[in-house]
Coordinates of C-alpha atoms and ligand atoms in Angstrom, one line a residue:
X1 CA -22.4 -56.0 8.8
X2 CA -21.8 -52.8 6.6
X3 CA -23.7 -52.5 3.6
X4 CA -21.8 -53.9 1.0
X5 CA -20.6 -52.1 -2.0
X6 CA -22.8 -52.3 -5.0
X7 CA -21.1 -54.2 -7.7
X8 CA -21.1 -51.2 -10.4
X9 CA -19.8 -49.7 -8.2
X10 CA -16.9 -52.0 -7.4
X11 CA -16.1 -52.2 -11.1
X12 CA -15.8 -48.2 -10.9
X13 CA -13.1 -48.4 -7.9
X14 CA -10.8 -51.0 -9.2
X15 CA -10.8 -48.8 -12.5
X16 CA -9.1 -46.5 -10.4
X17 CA -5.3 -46.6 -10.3
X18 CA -2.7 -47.3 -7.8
X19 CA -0.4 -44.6 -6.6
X20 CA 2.4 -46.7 -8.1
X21 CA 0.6 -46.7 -11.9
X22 CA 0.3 -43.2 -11.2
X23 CA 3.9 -42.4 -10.7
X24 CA 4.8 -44.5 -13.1
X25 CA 3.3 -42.8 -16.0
X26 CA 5.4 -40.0 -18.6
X27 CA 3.5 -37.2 -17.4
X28 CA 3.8 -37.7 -13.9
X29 CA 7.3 -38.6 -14.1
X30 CA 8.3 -35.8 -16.2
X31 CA 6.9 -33.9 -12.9
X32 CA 9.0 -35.1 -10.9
X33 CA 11.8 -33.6 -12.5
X34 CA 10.0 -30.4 -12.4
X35 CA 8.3 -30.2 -8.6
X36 CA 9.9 -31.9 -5.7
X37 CA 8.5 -35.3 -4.8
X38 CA 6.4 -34.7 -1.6
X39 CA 4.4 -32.5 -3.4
X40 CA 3.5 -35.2 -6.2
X41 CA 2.7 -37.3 -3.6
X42 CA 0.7 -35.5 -1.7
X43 CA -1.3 -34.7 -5.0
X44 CA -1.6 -37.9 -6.2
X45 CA -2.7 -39.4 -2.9
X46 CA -5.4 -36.3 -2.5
X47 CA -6.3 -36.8 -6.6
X48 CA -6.8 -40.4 -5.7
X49 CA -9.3 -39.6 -2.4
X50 CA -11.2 -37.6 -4.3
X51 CA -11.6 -39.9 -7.0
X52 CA -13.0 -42.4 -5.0
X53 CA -15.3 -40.0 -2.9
X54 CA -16.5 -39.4 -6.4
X55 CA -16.8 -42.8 -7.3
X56 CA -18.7 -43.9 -3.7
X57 CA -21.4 -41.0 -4.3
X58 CA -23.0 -43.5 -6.6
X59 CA -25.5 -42.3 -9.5
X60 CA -23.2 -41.8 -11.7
X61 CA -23.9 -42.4 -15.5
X62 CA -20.8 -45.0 -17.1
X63 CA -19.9 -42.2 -19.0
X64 CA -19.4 -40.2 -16.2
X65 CA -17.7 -42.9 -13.9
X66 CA -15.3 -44.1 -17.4
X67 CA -14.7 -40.0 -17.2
X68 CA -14.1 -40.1 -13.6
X69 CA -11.3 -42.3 -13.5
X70 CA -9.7 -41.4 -17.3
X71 CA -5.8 -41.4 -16.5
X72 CA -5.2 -38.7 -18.6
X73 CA -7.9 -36.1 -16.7
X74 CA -5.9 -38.1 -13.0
X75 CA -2.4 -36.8 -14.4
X76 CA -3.7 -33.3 -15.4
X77 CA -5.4 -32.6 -11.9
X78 CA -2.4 -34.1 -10.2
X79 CA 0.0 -32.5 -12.2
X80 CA -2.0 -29.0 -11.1
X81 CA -2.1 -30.1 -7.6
X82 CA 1.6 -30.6 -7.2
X83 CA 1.9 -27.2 -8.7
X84 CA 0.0 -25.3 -6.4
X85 CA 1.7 -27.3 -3.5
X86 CA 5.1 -26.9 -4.5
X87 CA 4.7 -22.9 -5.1
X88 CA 5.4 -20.3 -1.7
X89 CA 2.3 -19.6 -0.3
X90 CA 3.1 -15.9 0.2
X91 CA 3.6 -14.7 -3.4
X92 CA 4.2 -11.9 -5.6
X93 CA 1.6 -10.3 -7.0
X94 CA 1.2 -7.2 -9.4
X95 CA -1.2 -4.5 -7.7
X96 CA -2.9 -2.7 -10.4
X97 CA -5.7 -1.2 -8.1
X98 CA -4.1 1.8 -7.9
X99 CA -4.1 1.8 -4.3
X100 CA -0.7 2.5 -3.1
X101 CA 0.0 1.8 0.5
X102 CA -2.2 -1.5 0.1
X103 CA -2.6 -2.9 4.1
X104 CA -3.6 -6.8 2.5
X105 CA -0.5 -6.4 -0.3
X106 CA 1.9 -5.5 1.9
X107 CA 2.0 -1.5 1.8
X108 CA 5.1 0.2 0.8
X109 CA 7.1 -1.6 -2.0
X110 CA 10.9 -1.0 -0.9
X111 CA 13.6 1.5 -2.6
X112 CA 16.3 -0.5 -4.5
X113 CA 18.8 0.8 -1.6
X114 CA 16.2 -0.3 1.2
X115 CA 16.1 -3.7 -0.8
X116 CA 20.1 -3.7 -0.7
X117 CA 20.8 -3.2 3.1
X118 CA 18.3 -5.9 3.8
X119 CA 20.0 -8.2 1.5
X120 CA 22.8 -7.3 2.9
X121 CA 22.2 -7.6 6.5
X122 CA 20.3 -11.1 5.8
X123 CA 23.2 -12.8 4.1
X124 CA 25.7 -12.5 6.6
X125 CA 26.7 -10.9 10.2
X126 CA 26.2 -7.1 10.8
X127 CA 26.8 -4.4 13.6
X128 CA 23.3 -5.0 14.4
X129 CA 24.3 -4.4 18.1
X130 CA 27.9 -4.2 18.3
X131 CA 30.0 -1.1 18.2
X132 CA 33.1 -1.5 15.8
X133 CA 35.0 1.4 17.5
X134 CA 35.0 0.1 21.0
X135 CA 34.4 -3.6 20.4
X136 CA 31.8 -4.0 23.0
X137 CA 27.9 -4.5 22.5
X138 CA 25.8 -1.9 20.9
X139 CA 21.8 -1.0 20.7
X140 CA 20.3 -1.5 17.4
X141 CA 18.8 1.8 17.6
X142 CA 22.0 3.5 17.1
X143 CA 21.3 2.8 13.2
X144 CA 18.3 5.1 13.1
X145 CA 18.0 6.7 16.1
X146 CA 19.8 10.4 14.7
X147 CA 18.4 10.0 11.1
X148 CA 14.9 10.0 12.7
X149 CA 16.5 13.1 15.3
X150 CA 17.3 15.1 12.4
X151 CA 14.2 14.3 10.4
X152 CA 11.8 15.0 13.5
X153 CA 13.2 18.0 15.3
X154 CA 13.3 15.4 17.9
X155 CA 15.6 15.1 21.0
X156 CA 15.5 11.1 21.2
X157 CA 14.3 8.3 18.7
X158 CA 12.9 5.2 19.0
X159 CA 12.2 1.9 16.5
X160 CA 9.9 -1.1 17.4
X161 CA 7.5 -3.5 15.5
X162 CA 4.8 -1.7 14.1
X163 CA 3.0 1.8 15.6
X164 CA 0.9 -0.4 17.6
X165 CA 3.4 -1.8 19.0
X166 CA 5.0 1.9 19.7
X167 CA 0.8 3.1 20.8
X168 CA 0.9 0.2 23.3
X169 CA 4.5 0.3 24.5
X170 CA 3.9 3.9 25.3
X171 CA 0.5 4.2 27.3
X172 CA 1.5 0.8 29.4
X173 CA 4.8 2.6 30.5
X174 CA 3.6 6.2 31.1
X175 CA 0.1 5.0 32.2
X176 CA 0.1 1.2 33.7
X177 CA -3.2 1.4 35.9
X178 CA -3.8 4.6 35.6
X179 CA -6.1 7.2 33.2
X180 CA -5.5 8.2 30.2
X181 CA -7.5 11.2 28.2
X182 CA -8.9 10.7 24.6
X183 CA -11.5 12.4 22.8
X184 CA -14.6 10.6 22.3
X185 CA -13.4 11.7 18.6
X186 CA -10.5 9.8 18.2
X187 CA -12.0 6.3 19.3
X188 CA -11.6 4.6 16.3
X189 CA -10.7 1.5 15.0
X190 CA -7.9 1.5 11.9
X191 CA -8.1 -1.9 10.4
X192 CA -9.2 -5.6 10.9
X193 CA -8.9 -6.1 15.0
X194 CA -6.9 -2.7 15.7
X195 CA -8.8 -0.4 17.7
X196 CA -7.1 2.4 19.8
X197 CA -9.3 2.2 23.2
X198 CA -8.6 -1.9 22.7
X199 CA -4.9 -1.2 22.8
X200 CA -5.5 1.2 25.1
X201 CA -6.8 -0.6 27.8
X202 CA -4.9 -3.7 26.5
X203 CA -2.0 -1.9 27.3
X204 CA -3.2 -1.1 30.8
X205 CA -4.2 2.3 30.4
X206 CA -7.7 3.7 31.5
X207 CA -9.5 5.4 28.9
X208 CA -11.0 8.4 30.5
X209 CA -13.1 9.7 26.7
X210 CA -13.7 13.5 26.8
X211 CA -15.9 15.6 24.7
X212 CA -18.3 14.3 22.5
X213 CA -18.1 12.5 19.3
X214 CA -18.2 15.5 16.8
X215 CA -16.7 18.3 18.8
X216 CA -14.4 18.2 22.1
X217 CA -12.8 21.6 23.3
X218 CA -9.7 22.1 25.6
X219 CA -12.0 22.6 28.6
X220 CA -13.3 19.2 28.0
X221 CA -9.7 17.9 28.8
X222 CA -8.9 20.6 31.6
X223 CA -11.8 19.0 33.2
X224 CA -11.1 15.8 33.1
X225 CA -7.2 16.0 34.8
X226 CA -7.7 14.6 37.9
X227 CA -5.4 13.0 40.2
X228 CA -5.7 9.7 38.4
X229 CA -4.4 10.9 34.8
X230 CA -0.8 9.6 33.7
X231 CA -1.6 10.7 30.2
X232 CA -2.6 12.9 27.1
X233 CA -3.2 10.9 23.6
X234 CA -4.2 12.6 20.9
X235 CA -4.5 10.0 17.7
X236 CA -4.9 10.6 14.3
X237 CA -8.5 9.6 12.6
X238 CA -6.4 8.3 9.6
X239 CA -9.2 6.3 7.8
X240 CA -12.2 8.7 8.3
X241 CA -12.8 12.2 8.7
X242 CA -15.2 14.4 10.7
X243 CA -17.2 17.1 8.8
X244 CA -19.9 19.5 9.3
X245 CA -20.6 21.2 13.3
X246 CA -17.0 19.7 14.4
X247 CA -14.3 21.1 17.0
X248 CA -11.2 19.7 17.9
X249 CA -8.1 20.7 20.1
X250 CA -4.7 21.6 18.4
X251 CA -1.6 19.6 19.0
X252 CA -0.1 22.5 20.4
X253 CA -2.6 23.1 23.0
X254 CA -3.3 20.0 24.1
X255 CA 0.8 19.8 24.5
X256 CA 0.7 23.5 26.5
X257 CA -2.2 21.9 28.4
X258 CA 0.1 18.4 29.4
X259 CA 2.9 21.2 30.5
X260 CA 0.3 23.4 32.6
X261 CA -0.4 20.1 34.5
X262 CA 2.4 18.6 34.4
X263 CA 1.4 15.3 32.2
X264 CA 2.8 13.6 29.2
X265 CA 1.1 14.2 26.0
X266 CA 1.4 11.8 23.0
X267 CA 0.4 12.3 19.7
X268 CA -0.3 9.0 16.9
X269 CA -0.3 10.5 13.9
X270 CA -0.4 6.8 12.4
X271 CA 0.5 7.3 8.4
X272 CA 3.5 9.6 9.4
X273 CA 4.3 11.6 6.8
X274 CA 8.0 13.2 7.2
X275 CA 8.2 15.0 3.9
X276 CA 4.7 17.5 2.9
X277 CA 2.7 16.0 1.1
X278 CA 1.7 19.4 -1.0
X279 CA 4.1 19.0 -3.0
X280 CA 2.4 16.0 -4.6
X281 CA -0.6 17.9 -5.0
X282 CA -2.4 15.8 -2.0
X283 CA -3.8 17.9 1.1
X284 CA -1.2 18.4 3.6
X285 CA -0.4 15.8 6.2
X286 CA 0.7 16.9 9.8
X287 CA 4.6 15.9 10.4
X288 CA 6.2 14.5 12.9
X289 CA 8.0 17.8 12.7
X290 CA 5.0 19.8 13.1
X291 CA 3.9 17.7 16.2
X292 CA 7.6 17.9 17.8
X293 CA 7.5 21.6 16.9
X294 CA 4.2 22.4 18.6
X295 CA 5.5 20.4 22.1
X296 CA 4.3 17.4 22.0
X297 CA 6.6 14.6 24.4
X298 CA 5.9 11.7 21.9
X299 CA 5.1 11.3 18.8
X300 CA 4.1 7.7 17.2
X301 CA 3.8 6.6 13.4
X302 CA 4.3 3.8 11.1
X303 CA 7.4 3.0 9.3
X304 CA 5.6 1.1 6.3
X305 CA 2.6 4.3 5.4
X306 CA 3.5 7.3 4.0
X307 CA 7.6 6.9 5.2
X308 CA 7.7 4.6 2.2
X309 CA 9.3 1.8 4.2
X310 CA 9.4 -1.5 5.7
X311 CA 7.3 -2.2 8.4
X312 CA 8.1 -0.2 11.7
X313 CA 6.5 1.6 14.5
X314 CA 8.3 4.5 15.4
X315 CA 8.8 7.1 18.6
X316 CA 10.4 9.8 18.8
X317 CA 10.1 12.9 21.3
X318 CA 11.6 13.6 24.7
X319 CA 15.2 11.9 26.2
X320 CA 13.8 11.2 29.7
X321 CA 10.6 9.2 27.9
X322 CA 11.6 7.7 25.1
X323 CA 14.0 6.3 27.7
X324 CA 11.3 4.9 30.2
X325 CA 9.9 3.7 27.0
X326 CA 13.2 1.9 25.7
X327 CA 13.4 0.5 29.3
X328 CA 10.3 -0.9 29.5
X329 CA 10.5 -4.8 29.7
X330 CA 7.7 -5.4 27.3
X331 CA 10.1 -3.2 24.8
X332 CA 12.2 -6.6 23.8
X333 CA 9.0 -8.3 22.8
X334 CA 8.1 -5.3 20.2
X335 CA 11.6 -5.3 19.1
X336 CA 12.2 -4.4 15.6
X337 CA 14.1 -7.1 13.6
X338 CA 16.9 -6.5 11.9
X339 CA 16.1 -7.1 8.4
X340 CA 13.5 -4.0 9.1
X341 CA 15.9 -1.9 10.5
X342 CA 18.4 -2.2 7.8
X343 CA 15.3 -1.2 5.1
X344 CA 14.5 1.5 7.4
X345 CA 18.0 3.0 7.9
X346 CA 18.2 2.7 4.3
X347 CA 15.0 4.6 3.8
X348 CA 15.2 7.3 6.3
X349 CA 19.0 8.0 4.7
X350 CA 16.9 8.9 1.7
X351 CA 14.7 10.6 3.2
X352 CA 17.6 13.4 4.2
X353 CA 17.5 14.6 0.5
X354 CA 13.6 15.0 -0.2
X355 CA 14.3 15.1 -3.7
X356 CA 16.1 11.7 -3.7
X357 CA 13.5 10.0 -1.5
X358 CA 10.7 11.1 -4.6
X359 CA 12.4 9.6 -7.0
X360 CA 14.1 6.5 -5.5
X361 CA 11.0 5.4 -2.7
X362 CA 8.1 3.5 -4.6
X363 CA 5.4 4.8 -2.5
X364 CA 6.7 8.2 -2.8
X365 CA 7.0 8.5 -6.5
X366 CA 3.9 6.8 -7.3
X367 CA 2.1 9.0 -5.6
X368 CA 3.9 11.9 -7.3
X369 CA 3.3 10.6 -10.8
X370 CA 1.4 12.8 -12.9
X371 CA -1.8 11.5 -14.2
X372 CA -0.7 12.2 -18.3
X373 CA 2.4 9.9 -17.0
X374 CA 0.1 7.0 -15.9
X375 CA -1.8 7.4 -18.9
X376 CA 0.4 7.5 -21.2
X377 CA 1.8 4.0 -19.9
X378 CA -1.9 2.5 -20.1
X379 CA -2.4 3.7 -23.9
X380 CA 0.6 2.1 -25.1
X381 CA -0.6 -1.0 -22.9
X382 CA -4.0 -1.0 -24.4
X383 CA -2.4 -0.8 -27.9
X384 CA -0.1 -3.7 -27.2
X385 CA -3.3 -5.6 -25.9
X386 CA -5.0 -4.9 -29.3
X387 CA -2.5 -6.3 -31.4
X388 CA -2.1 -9.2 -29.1
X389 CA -6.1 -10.0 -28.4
X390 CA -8.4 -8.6 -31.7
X391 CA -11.6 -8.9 -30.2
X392 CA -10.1 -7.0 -26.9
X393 CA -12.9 -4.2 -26.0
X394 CA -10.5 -1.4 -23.8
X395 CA -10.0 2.2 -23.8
X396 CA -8.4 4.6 -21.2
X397 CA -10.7 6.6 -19.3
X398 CA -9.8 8.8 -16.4
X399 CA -10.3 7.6 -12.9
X400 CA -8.8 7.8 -9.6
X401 CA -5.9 6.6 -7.0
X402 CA -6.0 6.1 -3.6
X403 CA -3.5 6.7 -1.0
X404 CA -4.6 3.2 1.2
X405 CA -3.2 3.0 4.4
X406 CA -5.7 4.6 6.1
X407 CA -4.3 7.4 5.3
X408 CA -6.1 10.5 3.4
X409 CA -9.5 8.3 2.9
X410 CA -10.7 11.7 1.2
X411 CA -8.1 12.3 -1.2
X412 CA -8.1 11.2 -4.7
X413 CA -5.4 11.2 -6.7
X414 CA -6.7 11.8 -10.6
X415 CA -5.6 8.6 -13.1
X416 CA -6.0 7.3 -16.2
X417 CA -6.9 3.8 -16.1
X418 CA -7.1 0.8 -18.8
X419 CA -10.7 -0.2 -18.9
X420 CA -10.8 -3.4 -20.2
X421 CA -14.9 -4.8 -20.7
X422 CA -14.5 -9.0 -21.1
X423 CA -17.3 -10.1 -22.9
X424 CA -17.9 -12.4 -20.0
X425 CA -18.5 -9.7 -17.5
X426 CA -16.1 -8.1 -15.6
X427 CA -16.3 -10.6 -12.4
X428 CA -14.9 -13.8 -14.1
X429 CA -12.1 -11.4 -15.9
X430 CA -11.4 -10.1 -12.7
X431 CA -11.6 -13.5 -11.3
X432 CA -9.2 -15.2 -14.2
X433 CA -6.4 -12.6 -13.3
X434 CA -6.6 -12.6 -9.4
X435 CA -5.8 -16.5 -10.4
X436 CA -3.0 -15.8 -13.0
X437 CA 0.5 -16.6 -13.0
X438 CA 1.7 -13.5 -11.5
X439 CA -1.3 -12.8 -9.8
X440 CA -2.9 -9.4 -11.0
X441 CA -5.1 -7.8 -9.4
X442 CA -7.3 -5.0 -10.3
X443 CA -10.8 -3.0 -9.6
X444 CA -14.1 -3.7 -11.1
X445 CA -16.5 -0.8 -11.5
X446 CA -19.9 -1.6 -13.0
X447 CA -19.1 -3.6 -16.5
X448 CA -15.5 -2.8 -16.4
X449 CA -12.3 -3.7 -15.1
X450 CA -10.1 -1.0 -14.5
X451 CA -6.1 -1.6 -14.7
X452 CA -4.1 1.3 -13.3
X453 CA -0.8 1.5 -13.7
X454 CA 0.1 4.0 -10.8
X455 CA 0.7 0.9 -8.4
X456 CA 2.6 -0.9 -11.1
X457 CA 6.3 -0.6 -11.4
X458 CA 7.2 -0.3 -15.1
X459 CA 9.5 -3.3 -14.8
X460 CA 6.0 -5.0 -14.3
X461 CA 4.8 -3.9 -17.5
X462 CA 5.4 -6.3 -19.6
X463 CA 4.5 -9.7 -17.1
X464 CA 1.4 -7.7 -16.6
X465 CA 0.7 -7.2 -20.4
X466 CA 1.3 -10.8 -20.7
X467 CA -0.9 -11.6 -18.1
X468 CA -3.8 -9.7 -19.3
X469 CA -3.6 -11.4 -23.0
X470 CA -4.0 -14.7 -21.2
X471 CA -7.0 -13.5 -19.2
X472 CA -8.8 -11.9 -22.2
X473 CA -7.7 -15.3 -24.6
X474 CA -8.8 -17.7 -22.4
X475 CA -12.3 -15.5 -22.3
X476 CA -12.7 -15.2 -25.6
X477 CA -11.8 -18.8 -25.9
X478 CA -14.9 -20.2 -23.7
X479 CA -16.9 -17.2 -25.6
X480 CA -16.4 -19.1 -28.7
X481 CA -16.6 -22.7 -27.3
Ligands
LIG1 C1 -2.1 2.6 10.8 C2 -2.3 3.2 12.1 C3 -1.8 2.5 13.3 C4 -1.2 1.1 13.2 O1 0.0 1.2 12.6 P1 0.8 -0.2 12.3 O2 2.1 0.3 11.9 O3 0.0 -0.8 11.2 O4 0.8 -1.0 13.5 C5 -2.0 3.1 14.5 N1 -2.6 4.3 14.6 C6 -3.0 5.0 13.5 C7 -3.7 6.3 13.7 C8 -2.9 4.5 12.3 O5 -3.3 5.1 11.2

């Protein structure tokens, strides 16, 4: 026989209401108007559970077990429940870490004419692969293949998933079961589970590593050709850099080196710059141009890094290999979609008038925008906050961007950022806006919480002051209480 329930306790358990008293309450049905029903349900059902887990644990004081099962505190938690339920689970959020191509929020935030062709090519039916003129099928690639040509120096042009999609799609069709060269340099890993000798080898290639870690020389790939090499990879160290005793081979010997010996070279330059990044003041980035220029046969990048756009992977380089490449059966399973390539078409269109693509692609002209600009946004935000919040304690303060991506670890970007110090420390302020109504997050350094506004588009600016006055209320509130 199971041990039978205490009788205090029984008293506590039929205190507890049905689902039927539940719905039948104001509050709960006034939520129903408001959030569909499964979610109610689900909350009231899971509100209920947890009410009698609490009610089963036993030692609880009457006050606490009268407290326990209090209707009012059952409608509130359900009523938040059905909330959290009923809202998308991938969300909008305002970034206001000043980290612009931000990997975990998504990267690059879309032009307004990237955001259009999207739309556009969602609602309805397109010419995603159908060629008005003749009336017979099409490729999809024909709506970015030339931009990217003419952008690239390139001969051919090539769109897929994501660069590792265009890293692995091109060492499994030029080097299936057989070696491929990288220096011991260039082994690295770019994020989460993406390491290049992983999708290397993933991809069927062999790595064949050359040189050492800090300094590999042409001779140390001259060396290595052997009858067994289908390939030359030379990748981009994106999220670190090497300094101090260091050597490594230029592009456009390791290319003259591929010719010599009549291999392929290919070149991920991951964050893919196509327009310099000097004149934003940040250290120059090697082009696709540059690479194309000094003879490389592929070149591989990202379409959602530095390019400003939706997520891609792209290729471009020689006809007779992007061709194997496009032929490759594993191609269809990188495929790009077509909501990508209409942001992308729409993006690299921009991209043909430099001046254009500063102004009108986020990523772009936050990273041009002068520090006095930023700061000039955060003093009138901290003025607003003043009025809005008395006890508020901010100031702006100077401070840095970041690039993200993994691209340019080194480079900082000057800023002028909102300090903001919460007289409850900076981790529950930080905290109380991460879990805000748009969500907002920020940086903490020591006893602050920094706010800056280069990441945030100025139609932001007033849901994110709102936001903020919340945060700092509801601290001062529990300051006081
Ligand atoms: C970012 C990066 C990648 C991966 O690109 P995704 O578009 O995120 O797949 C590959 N190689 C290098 C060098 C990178 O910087």
């Amino acid at each position: 026989m199971p041990n039978p329930i205490p009788p205090e306790m029984s008293a506590i358990l039929r205190l507890i209401p049905s689902v039927d008293e539940l719905l039948a309450t104001a509050r709960i049905r006034g939520l129903l108007t408001a959030q569909p029903r499964w979610a109610a349900l689900e909350a009231i059902r899971e509100v209920l559970a947890e009410c009698r887990r609490g009610a089963l644990a036993g030692d609880l004081t009457p006050e606490a077990a009268r407290a326990l099962v209090a209707p009012a505190a059952l409608e509130v938690a359900v009523e938040a429940a059905a909330v959290r339920k009923a809202r998308p689970s991938l969300r909008a959020v305002i970034n206001a870490s000043g980290v612009v191509l931000h990997t975990n929020l998504g990267r690059a935030p879309l032009a307004e004419a990237a955001l259009a062709a999207i739309e556009a090519a969602a609602r309805g039916y397109s010419t995603l692969e159908f060629d008005l003129t003749t009336g017979a099928r099409g490729s999809r690639q024909v709506h970015v293949e030339d931009l990217l040509c003419a952008l690239t120096g390139a001969e051919a042009a090539f769109a897929v998933n994501n660069n590792a999609a265009a890293v692995f799609l091109g060492v499994n069709t030029l080097a299936n079961g057989r070696e491929v060269l990288i220096s011991r340099g260039e082994l690295v890993e770019i994020g989460d589970s993406f390491r290049i000798p992983d999708v290397m080898t993933g991809a069927g290639g062999r790595l064949r590593e050359v040189g050492t870690t800090n300094r590999t020389h042409l001779k140390d790939y001259e060396d290595a050709v052997g009858p067994e090499t289908a390939l030359i990879l030379k990748v981009h160290r994106s999220n670190f850099q090497l300094m101090g005793f260091t050597a490594e081979v230029e592009t456009a010997d390791l290319a003259a080196l591929g010719k010599r010996r009549g291999l392929p070279t290919m070149e991920d330059l991951g964050s893919g710059a196509l327009l310099d990044l000097s004149l934003f003041g940040l250290p120059r980035e090697p082009l696709a141009a540059d690479a194309i220029r000094a003879g490389v046969d592929l070149v591989t990048f990202s379409g959602d890094k530095l390019l400003g756009g939706p997520q891609a992977g792209i290729v471009v380089g020689r006809r007779d290999l992007v061709t194997r490449l496009r032929r490759n059966p594993l191609a269809r399973a990188v495929r790009i979609d077509k909501l990508c390539l209409a942001g992308l078409e729409a993006t690299l269109r921009l991209l043909r008038d430099p001046e254009r693509a500063r102004q009108e692609i986020p990523a772009l002209a936050m990273l041009g925008l002068p520090s006095a600009a930023v700061g000039a946004r955060a003093e009138a935000l901290a003025e607003a906050l003043r009025t809005a919040v008395p006890d508020v304690s901010c100031a702006v303060e100077d401070g840095t961007s970041e690039v993200g991506g993994g691209a340019l670890p080194l480079a900082s970007i000057p800023t002028r950022v909102l300090a903001l110090r919460g007289g409850e420390g900076p981790g529950l302020l930080e905290e109380r806006l991460r879990l805000g109504e748009p969500p907002v997050l920020v940086r903490v350094k020591e006893d602050r919480v920094l706010v800056d506004l280069r990441t945030v588009s100025p139609s932001e600016d007033a849901p994110l002051r709102e936001a903020l006055a919340t945060a700092l209320r509801a601290g001062s509130a529990r300051r006081v209480a």
